[in-house]
Every structure is written in structure tokens, then in C-alpha cells.
mmCIF file of C-alpha atoms in Angstrom:
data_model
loop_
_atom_site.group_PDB
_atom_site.id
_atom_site.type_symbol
_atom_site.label_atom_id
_atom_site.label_comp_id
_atom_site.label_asym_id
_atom_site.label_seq_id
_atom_site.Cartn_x
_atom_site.Cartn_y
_atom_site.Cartn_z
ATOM 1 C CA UNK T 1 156.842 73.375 145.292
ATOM 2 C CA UNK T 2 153.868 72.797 147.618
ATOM 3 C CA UNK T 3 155.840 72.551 150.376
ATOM 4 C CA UNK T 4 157.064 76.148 149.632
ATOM 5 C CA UNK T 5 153.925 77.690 149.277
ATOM 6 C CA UNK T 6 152.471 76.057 152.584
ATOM 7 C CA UNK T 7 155.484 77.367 154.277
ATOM 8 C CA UNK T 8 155.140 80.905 152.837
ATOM 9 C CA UNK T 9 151.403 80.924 154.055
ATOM 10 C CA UNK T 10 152.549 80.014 157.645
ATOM 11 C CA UNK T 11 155.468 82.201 157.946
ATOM 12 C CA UNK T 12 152.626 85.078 156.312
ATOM 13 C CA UNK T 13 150.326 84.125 158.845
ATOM 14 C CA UNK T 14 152.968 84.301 161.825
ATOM 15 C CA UNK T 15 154.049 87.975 160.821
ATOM 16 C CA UNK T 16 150.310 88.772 160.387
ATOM 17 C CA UNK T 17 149.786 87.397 164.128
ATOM 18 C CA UNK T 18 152.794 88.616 165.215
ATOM 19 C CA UNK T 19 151.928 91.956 164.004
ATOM 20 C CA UNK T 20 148.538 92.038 165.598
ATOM 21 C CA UNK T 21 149.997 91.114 168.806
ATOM 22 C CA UNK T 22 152.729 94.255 169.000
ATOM 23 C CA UNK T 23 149.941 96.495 167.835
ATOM 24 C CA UNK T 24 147.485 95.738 170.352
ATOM 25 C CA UNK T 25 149.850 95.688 173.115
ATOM 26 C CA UNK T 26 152.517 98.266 172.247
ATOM 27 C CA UNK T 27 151.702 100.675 169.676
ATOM 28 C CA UNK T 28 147.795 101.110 169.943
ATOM 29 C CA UNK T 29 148.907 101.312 174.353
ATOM 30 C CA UNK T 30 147.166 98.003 175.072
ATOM 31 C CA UNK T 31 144.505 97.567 176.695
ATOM 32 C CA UNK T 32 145.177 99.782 179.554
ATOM 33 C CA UNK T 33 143.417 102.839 178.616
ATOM 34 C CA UNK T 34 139.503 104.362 178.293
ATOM 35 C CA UNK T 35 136.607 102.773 180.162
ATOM 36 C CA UNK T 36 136.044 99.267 180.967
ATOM 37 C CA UNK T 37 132.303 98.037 182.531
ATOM 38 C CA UNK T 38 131.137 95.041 184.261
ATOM 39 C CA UNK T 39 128.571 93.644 186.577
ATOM 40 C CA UNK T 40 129.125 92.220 190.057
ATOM 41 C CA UNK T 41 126.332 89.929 190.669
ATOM 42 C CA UNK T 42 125.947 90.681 194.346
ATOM 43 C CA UNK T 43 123.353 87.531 195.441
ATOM 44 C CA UNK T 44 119.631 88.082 196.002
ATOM 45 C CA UNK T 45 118.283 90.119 198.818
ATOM 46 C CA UNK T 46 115.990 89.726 201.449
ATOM 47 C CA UNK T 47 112.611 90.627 199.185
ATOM 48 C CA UNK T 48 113.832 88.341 196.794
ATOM 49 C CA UNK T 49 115.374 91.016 193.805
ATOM 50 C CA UNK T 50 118.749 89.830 192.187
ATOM 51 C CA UNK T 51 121.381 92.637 193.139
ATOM 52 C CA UNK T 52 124.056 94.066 190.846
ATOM 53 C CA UNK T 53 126.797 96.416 191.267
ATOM 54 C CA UNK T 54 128.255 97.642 188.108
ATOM 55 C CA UNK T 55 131.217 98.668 187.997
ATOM 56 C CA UNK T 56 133.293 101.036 185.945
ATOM 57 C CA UNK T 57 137.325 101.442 185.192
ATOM 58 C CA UNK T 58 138.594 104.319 183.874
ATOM 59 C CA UNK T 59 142.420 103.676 182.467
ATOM 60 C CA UNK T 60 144.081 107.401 181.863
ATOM 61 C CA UNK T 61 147.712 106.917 180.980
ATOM 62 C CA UNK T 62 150.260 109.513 182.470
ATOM 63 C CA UNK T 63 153.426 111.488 181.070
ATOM 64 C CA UNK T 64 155.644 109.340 183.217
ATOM 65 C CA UNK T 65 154.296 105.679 182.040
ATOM 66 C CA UNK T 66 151.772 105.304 184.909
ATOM 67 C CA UNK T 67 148.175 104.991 184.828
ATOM 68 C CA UNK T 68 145.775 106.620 186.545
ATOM 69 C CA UNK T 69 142.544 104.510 187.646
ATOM 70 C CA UNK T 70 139.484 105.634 188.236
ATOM 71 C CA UNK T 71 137.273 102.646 189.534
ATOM 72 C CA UNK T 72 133.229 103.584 189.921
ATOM 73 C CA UNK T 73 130.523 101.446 191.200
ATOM 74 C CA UNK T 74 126.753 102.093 190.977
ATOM 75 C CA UNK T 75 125.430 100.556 193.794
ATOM 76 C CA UNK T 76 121.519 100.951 194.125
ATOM 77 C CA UNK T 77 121.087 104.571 193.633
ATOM 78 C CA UNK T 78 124.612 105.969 194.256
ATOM 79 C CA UNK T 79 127.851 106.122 192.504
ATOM 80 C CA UNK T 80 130.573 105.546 194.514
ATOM 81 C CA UNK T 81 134.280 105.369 194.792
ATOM 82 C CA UNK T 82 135.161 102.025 194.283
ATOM 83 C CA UNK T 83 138.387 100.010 195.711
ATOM 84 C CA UNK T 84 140.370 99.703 192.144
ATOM 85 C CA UNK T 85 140.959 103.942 192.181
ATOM 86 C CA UNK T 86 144.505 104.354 192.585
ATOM 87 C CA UNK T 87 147.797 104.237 189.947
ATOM 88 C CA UNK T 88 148.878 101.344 188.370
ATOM 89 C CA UNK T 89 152.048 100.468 186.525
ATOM 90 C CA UNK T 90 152.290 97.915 183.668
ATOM 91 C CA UNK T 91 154.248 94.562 184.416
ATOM 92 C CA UNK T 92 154.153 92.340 181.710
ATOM 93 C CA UNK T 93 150.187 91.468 180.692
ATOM 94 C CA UNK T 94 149.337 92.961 184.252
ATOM 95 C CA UNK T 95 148.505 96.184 185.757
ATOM 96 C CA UNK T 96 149.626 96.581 189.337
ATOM 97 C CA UNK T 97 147.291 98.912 191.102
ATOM 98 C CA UNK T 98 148.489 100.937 194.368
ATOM 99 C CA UNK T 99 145.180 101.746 195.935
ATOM 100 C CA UNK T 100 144.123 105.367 196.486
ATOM 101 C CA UNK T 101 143.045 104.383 200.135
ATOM 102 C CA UNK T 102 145.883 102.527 200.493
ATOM 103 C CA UNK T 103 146.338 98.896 201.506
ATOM 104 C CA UNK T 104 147.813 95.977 199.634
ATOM 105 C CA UNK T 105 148.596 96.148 196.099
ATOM 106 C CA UNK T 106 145.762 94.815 193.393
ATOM 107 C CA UNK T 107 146.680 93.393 190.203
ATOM 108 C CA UNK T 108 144.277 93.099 187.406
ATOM 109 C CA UNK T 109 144.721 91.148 184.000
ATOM 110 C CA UNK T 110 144.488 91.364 180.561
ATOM 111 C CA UNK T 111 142.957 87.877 178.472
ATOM 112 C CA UNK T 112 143.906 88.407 174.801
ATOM 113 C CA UNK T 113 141.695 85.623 173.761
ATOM 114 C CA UNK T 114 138.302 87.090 175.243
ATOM 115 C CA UNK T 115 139.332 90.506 175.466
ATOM 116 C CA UNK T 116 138.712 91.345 178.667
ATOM 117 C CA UNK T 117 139.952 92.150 182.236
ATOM 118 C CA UNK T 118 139.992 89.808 184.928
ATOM 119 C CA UNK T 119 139.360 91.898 188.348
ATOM 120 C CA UNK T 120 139.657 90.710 192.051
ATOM 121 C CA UNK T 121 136.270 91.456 192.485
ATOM 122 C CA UNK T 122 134.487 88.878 192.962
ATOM 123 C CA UNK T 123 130.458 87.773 191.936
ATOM 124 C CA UNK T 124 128.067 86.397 194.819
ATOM 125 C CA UNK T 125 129.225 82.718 193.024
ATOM 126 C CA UNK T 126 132.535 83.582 193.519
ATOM 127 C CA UNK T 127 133.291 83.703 190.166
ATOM 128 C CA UNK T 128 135.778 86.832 189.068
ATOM 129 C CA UNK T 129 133.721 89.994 187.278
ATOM 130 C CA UNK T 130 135.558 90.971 184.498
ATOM 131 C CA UNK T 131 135.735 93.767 182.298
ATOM 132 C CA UNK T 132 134.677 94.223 178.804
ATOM 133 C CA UNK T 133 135.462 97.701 176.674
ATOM 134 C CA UNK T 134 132.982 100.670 176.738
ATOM 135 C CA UNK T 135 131.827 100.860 173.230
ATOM 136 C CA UNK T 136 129.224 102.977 171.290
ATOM 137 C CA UNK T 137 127.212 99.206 170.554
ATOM 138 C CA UNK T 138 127.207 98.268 174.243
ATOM 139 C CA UNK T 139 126.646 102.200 175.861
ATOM 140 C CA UNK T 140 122.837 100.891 175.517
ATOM 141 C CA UNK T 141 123.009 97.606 177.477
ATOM 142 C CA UNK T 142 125.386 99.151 180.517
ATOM 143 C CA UNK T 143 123.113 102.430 180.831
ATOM 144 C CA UNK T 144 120.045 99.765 181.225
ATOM 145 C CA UNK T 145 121.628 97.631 183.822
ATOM 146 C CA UNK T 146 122.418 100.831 185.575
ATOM 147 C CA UNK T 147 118.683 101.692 185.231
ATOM 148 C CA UNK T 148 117.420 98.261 186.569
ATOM 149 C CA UNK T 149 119.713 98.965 189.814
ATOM 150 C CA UNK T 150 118.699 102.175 190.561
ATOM 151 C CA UNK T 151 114.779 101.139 189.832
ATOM 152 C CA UNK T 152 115.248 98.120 192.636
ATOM 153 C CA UNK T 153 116.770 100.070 194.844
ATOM 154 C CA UNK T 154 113.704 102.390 194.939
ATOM 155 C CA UNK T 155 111.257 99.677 195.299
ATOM 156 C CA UNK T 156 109.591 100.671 198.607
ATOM 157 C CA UNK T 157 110.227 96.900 200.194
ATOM 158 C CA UNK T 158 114.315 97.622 199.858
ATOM 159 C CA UNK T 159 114.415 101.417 201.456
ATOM 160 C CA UNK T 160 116.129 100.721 204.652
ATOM 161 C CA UNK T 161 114.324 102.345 207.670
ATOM 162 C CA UNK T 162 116.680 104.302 210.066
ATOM 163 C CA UNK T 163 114.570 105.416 212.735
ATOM 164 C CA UNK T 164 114.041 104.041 216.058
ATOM 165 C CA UNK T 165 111.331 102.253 217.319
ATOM 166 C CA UNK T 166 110.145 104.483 220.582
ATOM 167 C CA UNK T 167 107.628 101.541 221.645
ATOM 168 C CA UNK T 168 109.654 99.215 224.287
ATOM 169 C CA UNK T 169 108.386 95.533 224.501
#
């Protein structure tokens, strides 16, 4: 009889699992949709600050089963396009990215265990950034790491000077 019951508990457990699984990835749409953040740790610069980019993914699925993405990075005190913008199709746990500005296609990843998105980008370490979801509870700690970029970037040592020297040595 104990050997029914543990059997009944496992085969419970599967369905529960199994359950899960086709609910995050085919009913709820997976995880290709809303806004995704990271941080690219970019190295140290030459006055010695530690220099992020963070980066943003917007996932907007289409009528016709593609998705639009909208890739952002916030690098010192601009926003700008970043290389991930384009539309992607789903194959398999991937989404295959045609750029916006063209070029080769990117494919980004999906880990179910961690719950995040493994990009081609790439930190100073060469470690892969990845993606975490934009919630409420981490709005706070993305909007400060975006503050700390743009305040280092205004430091007066790491303003870049444009002008030309007129003195000729």
C-alpha cells in the first residue's frame, strides 16, 4: 500500500511540474514579453570609477507571432539605442533576434532554473550579462544603478574635452 501512495505523490508531483512548465512557457507567453534589466560591467576607467552600462529589453509580442525588441542602454548620461532592437521569433527556449541595423542574427536564451536571460553581451570579465524581470520590488535598485552612472559620468575628471589645443610644441 506504501508503494501506492509514494507512487501517487510522484505521479502528483510530475503533473504539478509538468503543469508549471506549460504555463510558464505557453499559456502565460513565456518569458518573452515586458521589460527585462541588467548591468554590463564595462571595466574601470582611466580616473579609476567602475563603469556600468545598464541595459534594458523590452519584449512586445505581435499579431503575427513575432516579437518586437526594444533594447536600451544607459550609458553615462544618455540613453541609447542598443544592438538587441530588432524582431525576434521564438525557436524552441530561444529568441532569434534580426537586428534593426541589420547584421548577423542574435539569439538570446531563456534559463528556467534562474529565471533569467542569457544575452551576447558581454561584462568587462567576459562573463555574459543577463537579464532579470522588471518588477515593482527591484524598480528601486535599477533606477539607482542608473543614478550612480549618470552621477560618474558628470564627475568633472570623466567629461571628455573636445577642443583643440592651439599651442604647438
Amino acid at each position: 500500500m506504501k508503494k501506492y501512495l509514494a507512487a501517487m505523490v510522484i505521479a502528483i508531483l510530475l503533473l504539478g511540474g509538468g503543469g508549471y512548465f506549460a504555463y510558464v512557457h505557453f499559456i502565460s507567453g513565456g518569458p518573452w514579453q515586458g521589460t527585462w534589466w541588467g548591468v554590463q560591467d564595462a571595466g574601470v576607467n582611466w580616473s579609476g570609477d567602475h563603469i556600468r552600462n545598464l541595459e534594458t529589453v523590452t519584449f512586445t509580442r505581435n499579431d503575427d507571432k513575432t516579437i518586437t525588441v526594444d533594447h536600451k542602454v544607459q550609458q553615462g548620461s544618455r540613453e541609447v539605442n542598443g544592438s538587441l532592437s530588432g524582431t525576434g521569433t521564438v525557436d524552441g527556449g530561444r529568441l532569434v533576434i534580426a537586428p534593426a541595423k541589420g547584421g548577423k542574427e542574435i539569439a538570446l536564451s531563456y534559463n528556467t532554473i534562474s529565471k533569467t536571460i542569457e544575452t551576447p553581451l558581454t561584462n568587462a570579465d567576459k562573463t555574459d550579462v543577463t537579464l532579470t524581470v522588471l518588477t515593482q520590488d527591484n524598480n528601486d535598485e535599477m533606477e539607482q544603478i542608473r543614478s550612480e552612472i549618470v552621477q560618474i559620468s558628470q564627475k568633472p575628471e570623466n567629461k571628455i574635452d573636445t577642443t583643440l589645443s592651439s599651442s604647438k610644441s
